[in-house]
Amino acid sequence: MNKENLYTPNCIRTFTGIYMNVFEPTLEMICIEDIAHALSNQCRFSGHLPDFYSVAQHSIAMSNLMHESHKLAALLHDASEAYLLDIPSPIKKGLSNYKEIEDRLMTLIAEKFGFDYPLHEKLKEVDDYMLQWEWNRLMLGSKALFPIITCLEPKEAKQKFLDAYYKLKP
């Protein structure tokens, strides 16, 4: 019988009950349901938006903009944030070993789900576009030149994320 422990060293307990050690992750610790659940409950821009807009919804939108060959990588491009949180770029840059931890985790996530990491340059371009679109449309409320974003509730975003994943799953 597995004993639950709030203070398991270096671990977080995920939605499905897995203990994830982000400093020494393994393939067995990574679970698509945990990724979908966590990302659907994390708001972009550290929660400082007028309306809730999740990292999961951002990932779905990004995947929808990509060529078929990059859709899965786009959907999972922020998957490490399910375990490390969506830390804003200005803060990430000040955390001395964050990139090393994130890269180690993303390398395993890419291996588990079958996409290339580091990410293709096209994904980075689209992610930058998405950041500008979300900033202008959601944060600033600009309607000019930016398509409407309908914000989803976490449960709906989670289901849409999982649906997208299972549709793309190799």
GROMACS .gro file of N, CA and C in nm:
model
  510
    1MET      N    1   0.085  -0.118   0.000
    1MET     CA    2   0.000   0.000   0.000
    1MET      C    3   0.089   0.125   0.000
    2ASN      N    4   0.060   0.216  -0.093
    2ASN     CA    5   0.136   0.340  -0.105
    2ASN      C    6   0.086   0.441  -0.002
    3LYS      N    7   0.174   0.484   0.083
    3LYS     CA    8   0.137   0.579   0.186
    3LYS      C    9   0.154   0.721   0.132
    4GLU      N   10   0.048   0.800   0.142
    4GLU     CA   11   0.052   0.940   0.098
    4GLU      C   12   0.136   1.020   0.196
    5ASN      N   13   0.217   1.111   0.142
    5ASN     CA   14   0.304   1.191   0.227
    5ASN      C   15   0.316   1.332   0.171
    6LEU      N   16   0.262   1.427   0.243
    6LEU     CA   17   0.268   1.567   0.204
    6LEU      C   18   0.411   1.614   0.187
    7TYR      N   19   0.501   1.561   0.266
    7TYR     CA   20   0.639   1.609   0.267
    7TYR      C   21   0.738   1.511   0.202
    8THR      N   22   0.698   1.449   0.092
    8THR     CA   23   0.790   1.363   0.018
    8THR      C   24   0.901   1.452  -0.037
    9PRO      N   25   1.025   1.424  -0.005
    9PRO     CA   26   1.136   1.513  -0.045
    9PRO      C   27   1.141   1.540  -0.196
   10ASN      N   28   1.155   1.666  -0.231
   10ASN     CA   29   1.172   1.712  -0.369
   10ASN      C   30   1.058   1.677  -0.463
   11CYS      N   31   0.942   1.642  -0.410
   11CYS     CA   32   0.831   1.598  -0.494
   11CYS      C   33   0.706   1.683  -0.474
   12ILE      N   34   0.628   1.686  -0.582
   12ILE     CA   35   0.491   1.735  -0.574
   12ILE      C   36   0.401   1.617  -0.605
   13ARG      N   37   0.284   1.615  -0.547
   13ARG     CA   38   0.186   1.509  -0.577
   13ARG      C   39   0.096   1.563  -0.686
   14THR      N   40   0.083   1.487  -0.793
   14THR     CA   41   0.003   1.533  -0.905
   14THR      C   42  -0.144   1.495  -0.887
   15PHE      N   43  -0.225   1.543  -0.978
   15PHE     CA   44  -0.369   1.516  -0.978
   15PHE      C   45  -0.399   1.367  -0.974
   16THR      N   46  -0.320   1.287  -1.049
   16THR     CA   47  -0.345   1.143  -1.055
   16THR      C   48  -0.280   1.066  -0.941
   17GLY      N   49  -0.207   1.138  -0.854
   17GLY     CA   50  -0.145   1.073  -0.738
   17GLY      C   51   0.000   1.036  -0.757
   18ILE      N   52   0.057   1.072  -0.869
   18ILE     CA   53   0.199   1.045  -0.893
   18ILE      C   54   0.282   1.147  -0.814
   19TYR      N   55   0.391   1.101  -0.756
   19TYR     CA   56   0.485   1.193  -0.691
   19TYR      C   57   0.593   1.228  -0.793
   20MET      N   58   0.594   1.354  -0.836
   20MET     CA   59   0.686   1.403  -0.938
   20MET      C   60   0.803   1.473  -0.871
   21ASN      N   61   0.922   1.422  -0.897
   21ASN     CA   62   1.043   1.487  -0.851
   21ASN      C   63   1.096   1.567  -0.970
   22VAL      N   64   1.076   1.697  -0.970
   22VAL     CA   65   1.114   1.779  -1.085
   22VAL      C   66   1.265   1.792  -1.099
   23PHE      N   67   1.340   1.758  -0.994
   23PHE     CA   68   1.485   1.765  -0.999
   23PHE      C   69   1.546   1.635  -1.054
   24GLU      N   70   1.473   1.525  -1.041
   24GLU     CA   71   1.516   1.395  -1.094
   24GLU      C   72   1.395   1.324  -1.155
   25PRO      N   73   1.338   1.381  -1.261
   25PRO     CA   74   1.217   1.322  -1.319
   25PRO      C   75   1.248   1.193  -1.396
   26THR      N   76   1.147   1.108  -1.404
   26THR     CA   77   1.156   0.987  -1.486
   26THR      C   78   1.037   0.984  -1.580
   27LEU      N   79   1.045   0.901  -1.682
   27LEU     CA   80   0.934   0.888  -1.776
   27LEU      C   81   0.806   0.844  -1.707
   28GLU      N   82   0.819   0.760  -1.605
   28GLU     CA   83   0.702   0.708  -1.534
   28GLU      C   84   0.628   0.817  -1.455
   29MET      N   85   0.695   0.924  -1.424
   29MET     CA   86   0.633   1.033  -1.348
   29MET      C   87   0.549   1.125  -1.436
   30ILE      N   88   0.562   1.115  -1.566
   30ILE     CA   89   0.495   1.205  -1.659
   30ILE      C   90   0.366   1.142  -1.707
   31CYS      N   91   0.256   1.217  -1.698
   31CYS     CA   92   0.124   1.164  -1.729
   31CYS      C   93   0.043   1.272  -1.802
   32ILE      N   94  -0.015   1.237  -1.917
   32ILE     CA   95  -0.090   1.336  -1.996
   32ILE      C   96  -0.208   1.393  -1.918
   33GLU      N   97  -0.273   1.311  -1.836
   33GLU     CA   98  -0.387   1.361  -1.757
   33GLU      C   99  -0.341   1.466  -1.656
   34ASP      N  100  -0.225   1.445  -1.596
   34ASP     CA  101  -0.171   1.545  -1.503
   34ASP      C  102  -0.137   1.675  -1.576
   35ILE      N  103  -0.079   1.661  -1.694
   35ILE     CA  104  -0.043   1.779  -1.772
   35ILE      C  105  -0.169   1.856  -1.809
   36ALA      N  106  -0.269   1.788  -1.861
   36ALA     CA  107  -0.394   1.854  -1.901
   36ALA      C  108  -0.461   1.920  -1.781
   37HIS      N  109  -0.466   1.850  -1.670
   37HIS     CA  110  -0.532   1.904  -1.550
   37HIS      C  111  -0.461   2.029  -1.499
   38ALA      N  112  -0.331   2.020  -1.484
   38ALA     CA  113  -0.256   2.134  -1.428
   38ALA      C  114  -0.258   2.254  -1.522
   39LEU      N  115  -0.235   2.232  -1.651
   39LEU     CA  116  -0.232   2.344  -1.745
   39LEU      C  117  -0.368   2.411  -1.759
   40SER      N  118  -0.475   2.333  -1.745
   40SER     CA  119  -0.609   2.392  -1.756
   40SER      C  120  -0.645   2.475  -1.633
   41ASN      N  121  -0.572   2.456  -1.525
   41ASN     CA  122  -0.598   2.532  -1.402
   41ASN      C  123  -0.498   2.646  -1.379
   42GLN      N  124  -0.406   2.665  -1.473
   42GLN     CA  125  -0.309   2.774  -1.462
   42GLN      C  126  -0.344   2.885  -1.560
   43CYS      N  127  -0.358   3.003  -1.507
   43CYS     CA  128  -0.390   3.119  -1.589
   43CYS      C  129  -0.263   3.179  -1.648
   44ARG      N  130  -0.272   3.216  -1.774
   44ARG     CA  131  -0.160   3.286  -1.838
   44ARG      C  132  -0.136   3.420  -1.768
   45PHE      N  133  -0.019   3.476  -1.790
   45PHE     CA  134   0.020   3.605  -1.734
   45PHE      C  135   0.009   3.607  -1.581
   46SER      N  136   0.045   3.495  -1.519
   46SER     CA  137   0.045   3.482  -1.372
   46SER      C  138  -0.090   3.514  -1.310
   47GLY      N  139  -0.196   3.496  -1.386
   47GLY     CA  140  -0.330   3.520  -1.333
   47GLY      C  141  -0.372   3.665  -1.333
   48HIS      N  142  -0.296   3.752  -1.397
   48HIS     CA  143  -0.326   3.895  -1.395
   48HIS      C  144  -0.408   3.940  -1.514
   49LEU      N  145  -0.488   3.852  -1.569
   49LEU     CA  146  -0.577   3.885  -1.679
   49LEU      C  147  -0.715   3.923  -1.625
   50PRO      N  148  -0.790   4.002  -1.699
   50PRO     CA  149  -0.927   4.034  -1.656
   50PRO      C  150  -1.017   3.910  -1.651
   51ASP      N  151  -0.991   3.813  -1.741
   51ASP     CA  152  -1.067   3.688  -1.745
   51ASP      C  153  -0.969   3.571  -1.744
   52PHE      N  154  -1.012   3.459  -1.687
   52PHE     CA  155  -0.927   3.341  -1.679
   52PHE      C  156  -0.903   3.284  -1.818
   53TYR      N  157  -0.778   3.266  -1.854
   53TYR     CA  158  -0.737   3.207  -1.981
   53TYR      C  159  -0.620   3.115  -1.950
   54SER      N  160  -0.640   2.987  -1.967
   54SER     CA  161  -0.542   2.888  -1.919
   54SER      C  162  -0.428   2.863  -2.016
   55VAL      N  163  -0.322   2.808  -1.960
   55VAL     CA  164  -0.208   2.763  -2.039
   55VAL      C  165  -0.254   2.651  -2.133
   56ALA      N  166  -0.346   2.566  -2.089
   56ALA     CA  167  -0.399   2.460  -2.175
   56ALA      C  168  -0.467   2.519  -2.297
   57GLN      N  169  -0.548   2.623  -2.277
   57GLN     CA  170  -0.617   2.684  -2.390
   57GLN      C  171  -0.516   2.750  -2.485
   58HIS      N  172  -0.415   2.814  -2.430
   58HIS     CA  173  -0.307   2.871  -2.511
   58HIS      C  174  -0.242   2.761  -2.595
   59SER      N  175  -0.215   2.647  -2.535
   59SER     CA  176  -0.149   2.536  -2.604
   59SER      C  177  -0.236   2.479  -2.716
   60ILE      N  178  -0.366   2.469  -2.691
   60ILE     CA  179  -0.460   2.421  -2.794
   60ILE      C  180  -0.461   2.518  -2.911
   61ALA      N  181  -0.472   2.647  -2.881
   61ALA     CA  182  -0.475   2.749  -2.987
   61ALA      C  183  -0.347   2.745  -3.069
   62MET      N  184  -0.235   2.729  -3.001
   62MET     CA  185  -0.108   2.724  -3.072
   62MET      C  186  -0.101   2.601  -3.162
   63SER      N  187  -0.145   2.489  -3.112
   63SER     CA  188  -0.146   2.366  -3.191
   63SER      C  189  -0.233   2.382  -3.315
   64ASN      N  190  -0.345   2.450  -3.300
   64ASN     CA  191  -0.436   2.472  -3.413
   64ASN      C  192  -0.374   2.557  -3.523
   65LEU      N  193  -0.275   2.637  -3.490
   65LEU     CA  194  -0.210   2.724  -3.588
   65LEU      C  195  -0.095   2.655  -3.663
   66MET      N  196  -0.056   2.538  -3.615
   66MET     CA  197   0.064   2.473  -3.668
   66MET      C  198   0.032   2.374  -3.780
   67HIS      N  199   0.134   2.350  -3.862
   67HIS     CA  200   0.128   2.244  -3.962
   67HIS      C  201   0.116   2.110  -3.889
   68GLU      N  202   0.056   2.015  -3.952
   68GLU     CA  203   0.032   1.882  -3.893
   68GLU      C  204   0.158   1.823  -3.827
   69SER      N  205   0.272   1.843  -3.888
   69SER     CA  206   0.396   1.784  -3.837
   69SER      C  207   0.442   1.845  -3.704
   70HIS      N  208   0.387   1.960  -3.666
   70HIS     CA  209   0.427   2.027  -3.543
   70HIS      C  210   0.313   2.041  -3.440
   71LYS      N  211   0.196   1.989  -3.472
   71LYS     CA  212   0.080   2.008  -3.384
   71LYS      C  213   0.099   1.948  -3.244
   72LEU      N  214   0.153   1.828  -3.236
   72LEU     CA  215   0.172   1.763  -3.105
   72LEU      C  216   0.275   1.840  -3.022
   73ALA      N  217   0.386   1.876  -3.083
   73ALA     CA  218   0.488   1.954  -3.010
   73ALA      C  219   0.430   2.087  -2.964
   74ALA      N  220   0.348   2.150  -3.047
   74ALA     CA  221   0.286   2.277  -3.009
   74ALA      C  222   0.191   2.258  -2.890
   75LEU      N  223   0.112   2.151  -2.895
   75LEU     CA  224   0.019   2.124  -2.786
   75LEU      C  225   0.094   2.104  -2.655
   76LEU      N  226   0.210   2.041  -2.661
   76LEU     CA  227   0.285   2.006  -2.541
   76LEU      C  228   0.405   2.098  -2.515
   77HIS      N  229   0.416   2.207  -2.587
   77HIS     CA  230   0.534   2.293  -2.574
   77HIS      C  231   0.551   2.354  -2.435
   78ASP      N  232   0.443   2.368  -2.360
   78ASP     CA  233   0.449   2.420  -2.223
   78ASP      C  234   0.421   2.312  -2.119
   79ALA      N  235   0.433   2.186  -2.156
   79ALA     CA  236   0.396   2.076  -2.066
   79ALA      C  237   0.476   2.077  -1.936
   80SER      N  238   0.599   2.123  -1.940
   80SER     CA  239   0.679   2.128  -1.816
   80SER      C  240   0.614   2.218  -1.712
   81GLU      N  241   0.535   2.315  -1.758
   81GLU     CA  242   0.468   2.407  -1.665
   81GLU      C  243   0.363   2.337  -1.580
   82ALA      N  244   0.322   2.219  -1.621
   82ALA     CA  245   0.231   2.141  -1.537
   82ALA      C  246   0.297   2.104  -1.406
   83TYR      N  247   0.428   2.097  -1.407
   83TYR     CA  248   0.505   2.058  -1.290
   83TYR      C  249   0.585   2.175  -1.231
   84LEU      N  250   0.623   2.270  -1.316
   84LEU     CA  251   0.708   2.382  -1.272
   84LEU      C  252   0.631   2.514  -1.261
   85LEU      N  253   0.507   2.516  -1.304
   85LEU     CA  254   0.420   2.634  -1.309
   85LEU      C  255   0.455   2.725  -1.425
   86ASP      N  256   0.362   2.811  -1.460
   86ASP     CA  257   0.382   2.908  -1.567
   86ASP      C  258   0.444   3.032  -1.507
   87ILE      N  259   0.575   3.034  -1.504
   87ILE     CA  260   0.648   3.146  -1.445
   87ILE      C  261   0.675   3.248  -1.555
   88PRO      N  262   0.638   3.374  -1.533
   88PRO     CA  263   0.659   3.475  -1.636
   88PRO      C  264   0.807   3.489  -1.674
   89SER      N  265   0.832   3.514  -1.801
   89SER     CA  266   0.968   3.522  -1.854
   89SER      C  267   1.060   3.614  -1.775
   90PRO      N  268   1.015   3.734  -1.734
   90PRO     CA  269   1.108   3.820  -1.659
   90PRO      C  270   1.155   3.756  -1.528
   91ILE      N  271   1.073   3.673  -1.468
   91ILE     CA  272   1.110   3.605  -1.343
   91ILE      C  273   1.198   3.484  -1.375
   92LYS      N  274   1.160   3.407  -1.478
   92LYS     CA  275   1.239   3.290  -1.519
   92LYS      C  276   1.385   3.327  -1.540
   93LYS      N  277   1.406   3.440  -1.606
   93LYS     CA  278   1.543   3.483  -1.638
   93LYS      C  279   1.626   3.507  -1.512
   94GLY      N  280   1.560   3.538  -1.400
   94GLY     CA  281   1.631   3.563  -1.276
   94GLY      C  282   1.653   3.439  -1.190
   95LEU      N  283   1.598   3.326  -1.232
   95LEU     CA  284   1.614   3.201  -1.158
   95LEU      C  285   1.730   3.123  -1.221
   96SER      N  286   1.841   3.118  -1.153
   96SER     CA  287   1.968   3.074  -1.212
   96SER      C  288   1.965   2.936  -1.277
   97ASN      N  289   1.898   2.838  -1.221
   97ASN     CA  290   1.902   2.704  -1.282
   97ASN      C  291   1.765   2.659  -1.334
   98TYR      N  292   1.671   2.751  -1.348
   98TYR     CA  293   1.538   2.714  -1.397
   98TYR      C  294   1.545   2.651  -1.536
   99LYS      N  295   1.618   2.713  -1.627
   99LYS     CA  296   1.626   2.664  -1.765
   99LYS      C  297   1.681   2.521  -1.770
  100GLU      N  298   1.779   2.492  -1.687
  100GLU     CA  299   1.836   2.357  -1.680
  100GLU      C  300   1.730   2.256  -1.634
  101ILE      N  301   1.655   2.290  -1.531
  101ILE     CA  302   1.549   2.202  -1.479
  101ILE      C  303   1.440   2.185  -1.584
  102GLU      N  304   1.399   2.295  -1.646
  102GLU     CA  305   1.295   2.291  -1.749
  102GLU      C  306   1.339   2.208  -1.869
  103ASP      N  307   1.462   2.227  -1.915
  103ASP     CA  308   1.512   2.150  -2.030
  103ASP      C  309   1.519   2.001  -2.001
  104ARG      N  310   1.562   1.964  -1.881
  104ARG     CA  311   1.569   1.822  -1.844
  104ARG      C  312   1.428   1.761  -1.847
  105LEU      N  313   1.332   1.833  -1.791
  105LEU     CA  314   1.195   1.784  -1.788
  105LEU      C  315   1.134   1.780  -1.929
  106MET      N  316   1.154   1.885  -2.007
  106MET     CA  317   1.098   1.888  -2.143
  106MET      C  318   1.161   1.780  -2.232
  107THR      N  319   1.287   1.748  -2.211
  107THR     CA  320   1.352   1.642  -2.287
  107THR      C  321   1.281   1.508  -2.261
  108LEU      N  322   1.249   1.482  -2.135
  108LEU     CA  323   1.176   1.358  -2.101
  108LEU      C  324   1.033   1.361  -2.155
  109ILE      N  325   0.966   1.475  -2.144
  109ILE     CA  326   0.829   1.487  -2.196
  109ILE      C  327   0.829   1.461  -2.347
  110ALA      N  328   0.925   1.519  -2.418
  110ALA     CA  329   0.934   1.499  -2.562
  110ALA      C  330   0.960   1.352  -2.595
  111GLU      N  331   1.047   1.288  -2.517
  111GLU     CA  332   1.073   1.145  -2.537
  111GLU      C  333   0.947   1.063  -2.513
  112LYS      N  334   0.877   1.093  -2.406
  112LYS     CA  335   0.757   1.017  -2.370
  112LYS      C  336   0.648   1.028  -2.477
  113PHE      N  337   0.630   1.150  -2.530
  113PHE     CA  338   0.518   1.173  -2.621
  113PHE      C  339   0.557   1.178  -2.768
  114GLY      N  340   0.687   1.166  -2.797
  114GLY     CA  341   0.729   1.151  -2.935
  114GLY      C  342   0.737   1.278  -3.019
  115PHE      N  343   0.799   1.381  -2.966
  115PHE     CA  344   0.827   1.500  -3.047
  115PHE      C  345   0.969   1.547  -3.018
  116ASP      N  346   1.018   1.636  -3.101
  116ASP     CA  347   1.156   1.683  -3.089
  116ASP      C  348   1.169   1.795  -2.987
  117TYR      N  349   1.274   1.786  -2.908
  117TYR     CA  350   1.312   1.894  -2.817
  117TYR      C  351   1.464   1.903  -2.821
  118PRO      N  352   1.519   2.021  -2.836
  118PRO     CA  353   1.457   2.152  -2.835
  118PRO      C  354   1.354   2.168  -2.948
  119LEU      N  355   1.261   2.257  -2.923
  119LEU     CA  356   1.151   2.279  -3.015
  119LEU      C  357   1.198   2.343  -3.145
  120HIS      N  358   1.128   2.312  -3.251
  120HIS     CA  359   1.155   2.369  -3.382
  120HIS      C  360   1.138   2.521  -3.377
  121GLU      N  361   1.217   2.591  -3.453
  121GLU     CA  362   1.214   2.738  -3.455
  121GLU      C  363   1.075   2.792  -3.489
  122LYS      N  364   1.002   2.723  -3.574
  122LYS     CA  365   0.867   2.767  -3.612
  122LYS      C  366   0.775   2.772  -3.490
  123LEU      N  367   0.789   2.678  -3.398
  123LEU     CA  368   0.707   2.679  -3.277
  123LEU      C  369   0.738   2.802  -3.192
  124LYS      N  370   0.864   2.836  -3.184
  124LYS     CA  371   0.902   2.954  -3.106
  124LYS      C  372   0.844   3.080  -3.168
  125GLU      N  373   0.843   3.087  -3.301
  125GLU     CA  374   0.785   3.203  -3.370
  125GLU      C  375   0.635   3.213  -3.342
  126VAL      N  376   0.565   3.102  -3.352
  126VAL     CA  377   0.420   3.102  -3.328
  126VAL      C  378   0.391   3.132  -3.181
  127ASP      N  379   0.473   3.081  -3.089
  127ASP     CA  380   0.456   3.110  -2.947
  127ASP      C  381   0.472   3.260  -2.920
  128ASP      N  382   0.569   3.322  -2.985
  128ASP     CA  383   0.588   3.467  -2.972
  128ASP      C  384   0.467   3.543  -3.027
  129TYR      N  385   0.415   3.497  -3.142
  129TYR     CA  386   0.294   3.557  -3.198
  129TYR      C  387   0.177   3.544  -3.101
  130MET      N  388   0.162   3.424  -3.045
  130MET     CA  389   0.053   3.399  -2.949
  130MET      C  390   0.065   3.490  -2.827
  131LEU      N  391   0.186   3.507  -2.777
  131LEU     CA  392   0.209   3.595  -2.663
  131LEU      C  393   0.161   3.736  -2.694
  132GLN      N  394   0.196   3.788  -2.811
  132GLN     CA  395   0.153   3.923  -2.850
  132GLN      C  396   0.002   3.930  -2.867
  133TRP      N  397  -0.055   3.828  -2.930
  133TRP     CA  398  -0.200   3.823  -2.952
  133TRP      C  399  -0.273   3.821  -2.818
  134GLU      N  400  -0.232   3.732  -2.729
  134GLU     CA  401  -0.296   3.721  -2.597
  134GLU      C  402  -0.277   3.849  -2.516
  135TRP      N  403  -0.160   3.907  -2.521
  135TRP     CA  404  -0.133   4.031  -2.448
  135TRP      C  405  -0.227   4.142  -2.496
  136ASN      N  406  -0.229   4.161  -2.628
  136ASN     CA  407  -0.311   4.269  -2.683
  136ASN      C  408  -0.460   4.245  -2.665
  137ARG      N  409  -0.504   4.124  -2.691
  137ARG     CA  410  -0.648   4.095  -2.686
  137ARG      C  411  -0.699   4.078  -2.543
  138LEU      N  412  -0.627   4.001  -2.461
  138LEU     CA  413  -0.676   3.969  -2.328
  138LEU      C  414  -0.633   4.070  -2.222
  139MET      N  415  -0.507   4.107  -2.223
  139MET     CA  416  -0.458   4.199  -2.120
  139MET      C  417  -0.501   4.343  -2.148
  140LEU      N  418  -0.485   4.386  -2.274
  140LEU     CA  419  -0.514   4.526  -2.308
  140LEU      C  420  -0.654   4.547  -2.363
  141GLY      N  421  -0.721   4.438  -2.398
  141GLY     CA  422  -0.858   4.450  -2.450
  141GLY      C  423  -0.866   4.506  -2.590
  142SER      N  424  -0.756   4.503  -2.665
  142SER     CA  425  -0.753   4.557  -2.800
  142SER      C  426  -0.831   4.467  -2.894
  143LYS      N  427  -0.922   4.526  -2.969
  143LYS     CA  428  -1.001   4.451  -3.065
  143LYS      C  429  -0.945   4.462  -3.206
  144ALA      N  430  -0.861   4.562  -3.229
  144ALA     CA  431  -0.805   4.584  -3.362
  144ALA      C  432  -0.703   4.476  -3.397
  145LEU      N  433  -0.722   4.417  -3.512
  145LEU     CA  434  -0.628   4.320  -3.571
  145LEU      C  435  -0.612   4.189  -3.496
  146PHE      N  436  -0.679   4.172  -3.386
  146PHE     CA  437  -0.661   4.050  -3.308
  146PHE      C  438  -0.792   3.973  -3.298
  147PRO      N  439  -0.792   3.849  -3.347
  147PRO     CA  440  -0.915   3.768  -3.340
  147PRO      C  441  -0.964   3.751  -3.196
  148ILE      N  442  -1.091   3.732  -3.184
  148ILE     CA  443  -1.155   3.713  -3.052
  148ILE      C  444  -1.102   3.586  -2.988
  149ILE      N  445  -1.083   3.592  -2.858
  149ILE     CA  446  -1.048   3.474  -2.778
  149ILE      C  447  -1.163   3.452  -2.681
  150THR      N  448  -1.227   3.338  -2.691
  150THR     CA  449  -1.332   3.303  -2.597
  150THR      C  450  -1.268   3.220  -2.487
  151CYS      N  451  -1.266   3.273  -2.367
  151CYS     CA  452  -1.200   3.205  -2.254
  151CYS      C  453  -1.285   3.088  -2.206
  152LEU      N  454  -1.219   2.976  -2.184
  152LEU     CA  455  -1.286   2.854  -2.139
  152LEU      C  456  -1.267   2.834  -1.990
  153GLU      N  457  -1.363   2.769  -1.930
  153GLU     CA  458  -1.350   2.725  -1.791
  153GLU      C  459  -1.247   2.612  -1.786
  154PRO      N  460  -1.178   2.593  -1.673
  154PRO     CA  461  -1.075   2.489  -1.665
  154PRO      C  462  -1.121   2.350  -1.707
  155LYS      N  463  -1.239   2.306  -1.667
  155LYS     CA  464  -1.284   2.170  -1.703
  155LYS      C  465  -1.299   2.155  -1.854
  156GLU      N  466  -1.350   2.258  -1.919
  156GLU     CA  467  -1.367   2.253  -2.065
  156GLU      C  468  -1.231   2.257  -2.134
  157ALA      N  469  -1.140   2.342  -2.085
  157ALA     CA  470  -1.006   2.349  -2.143
  157ALA      C  471  -0.934   2.215  -2.128
  158LYS      N  472  -0.948   2.154  -2.012
  158LYS     CA  473  -0.884   2.023  -1.988
  158LYS      C  474  -0.935   1.919  -2.088
  159GLN      N  475  -1.067   1.914  -2.106
  159GLN     CA  476  -1.124   1.815  -2.198
  159GLN      C  477  -1.080   1.841  -2.341
  160LYS      N  478  -1.080   1.967  -2.382
  160LYS     CA  479  -1.037   2.001  -2.518
  160LYS      C  480  -0.887   1.969  -2.538
  161PHE      N  481  -0.809   1.990  -2.435
  161PHE     CA  482  -0.666   1.957  -2.441
  161PHE      C  483  -0.649   1.806  -2.460
  162LEU      N  484  -0.719   1.729  -2.378
  162LEU     CA  485  -0.709   1.582  -2.390
  162LEU      C  486  -0.762   1.534  -2.525
  163ASP      N  487  -0.873   1.592  -2.571
  163ASP     CA  488  -0.927   1.555  -2.703
  163ASP      C  489  -0.824   1.582  -2.812
  164ALA      N  490  -0.760   1.699  -2.805
  164ALA     CA  491  -0.657   1.734  -2.905
  164ALA      C  492  -0.541   1.635  -2.898
  165TYR      N  493  -0.499   1.602  -2.776
  165TYR     CA  494  -0.388   1.507  -2.759
  165TYR      C  495  -0.424   1.371  -2.820
  166TYR      N  496  -0.540   1.317  -2.785
  166TYR     CA  497  -0.575   1.183  -2.833
  166TYR      C  498  -0.600   1.180  -2.985
  167LYS      N  499  -0.637   1.295  -3.041
  167LYS     CA  500  -0.650   1.304  -3.185
  167LYS      C  501  -0.512   1.302  -3.253
  168LEU      N  502  -0.413   1.361  -3.188
  168LEU     CA  503  -0.279   1.372  -3.244
  168LEU      C  504  -0.186   1.257  -3.205
  169LYS      N  505  -0.225   1.184  -3.103
  169LYS     CA  506  -0.138   1.079  -3.046
  169LYS      C  507  -0.089   0.984  -3.155
  170PRO      N  508   0.044   0.967  -3.162
  170PRO     CA  509   0.101   0.879  -3.267
  170PRO      C  510   0.068   0.733  -3.245
   0.00000   0.00000   0.00000
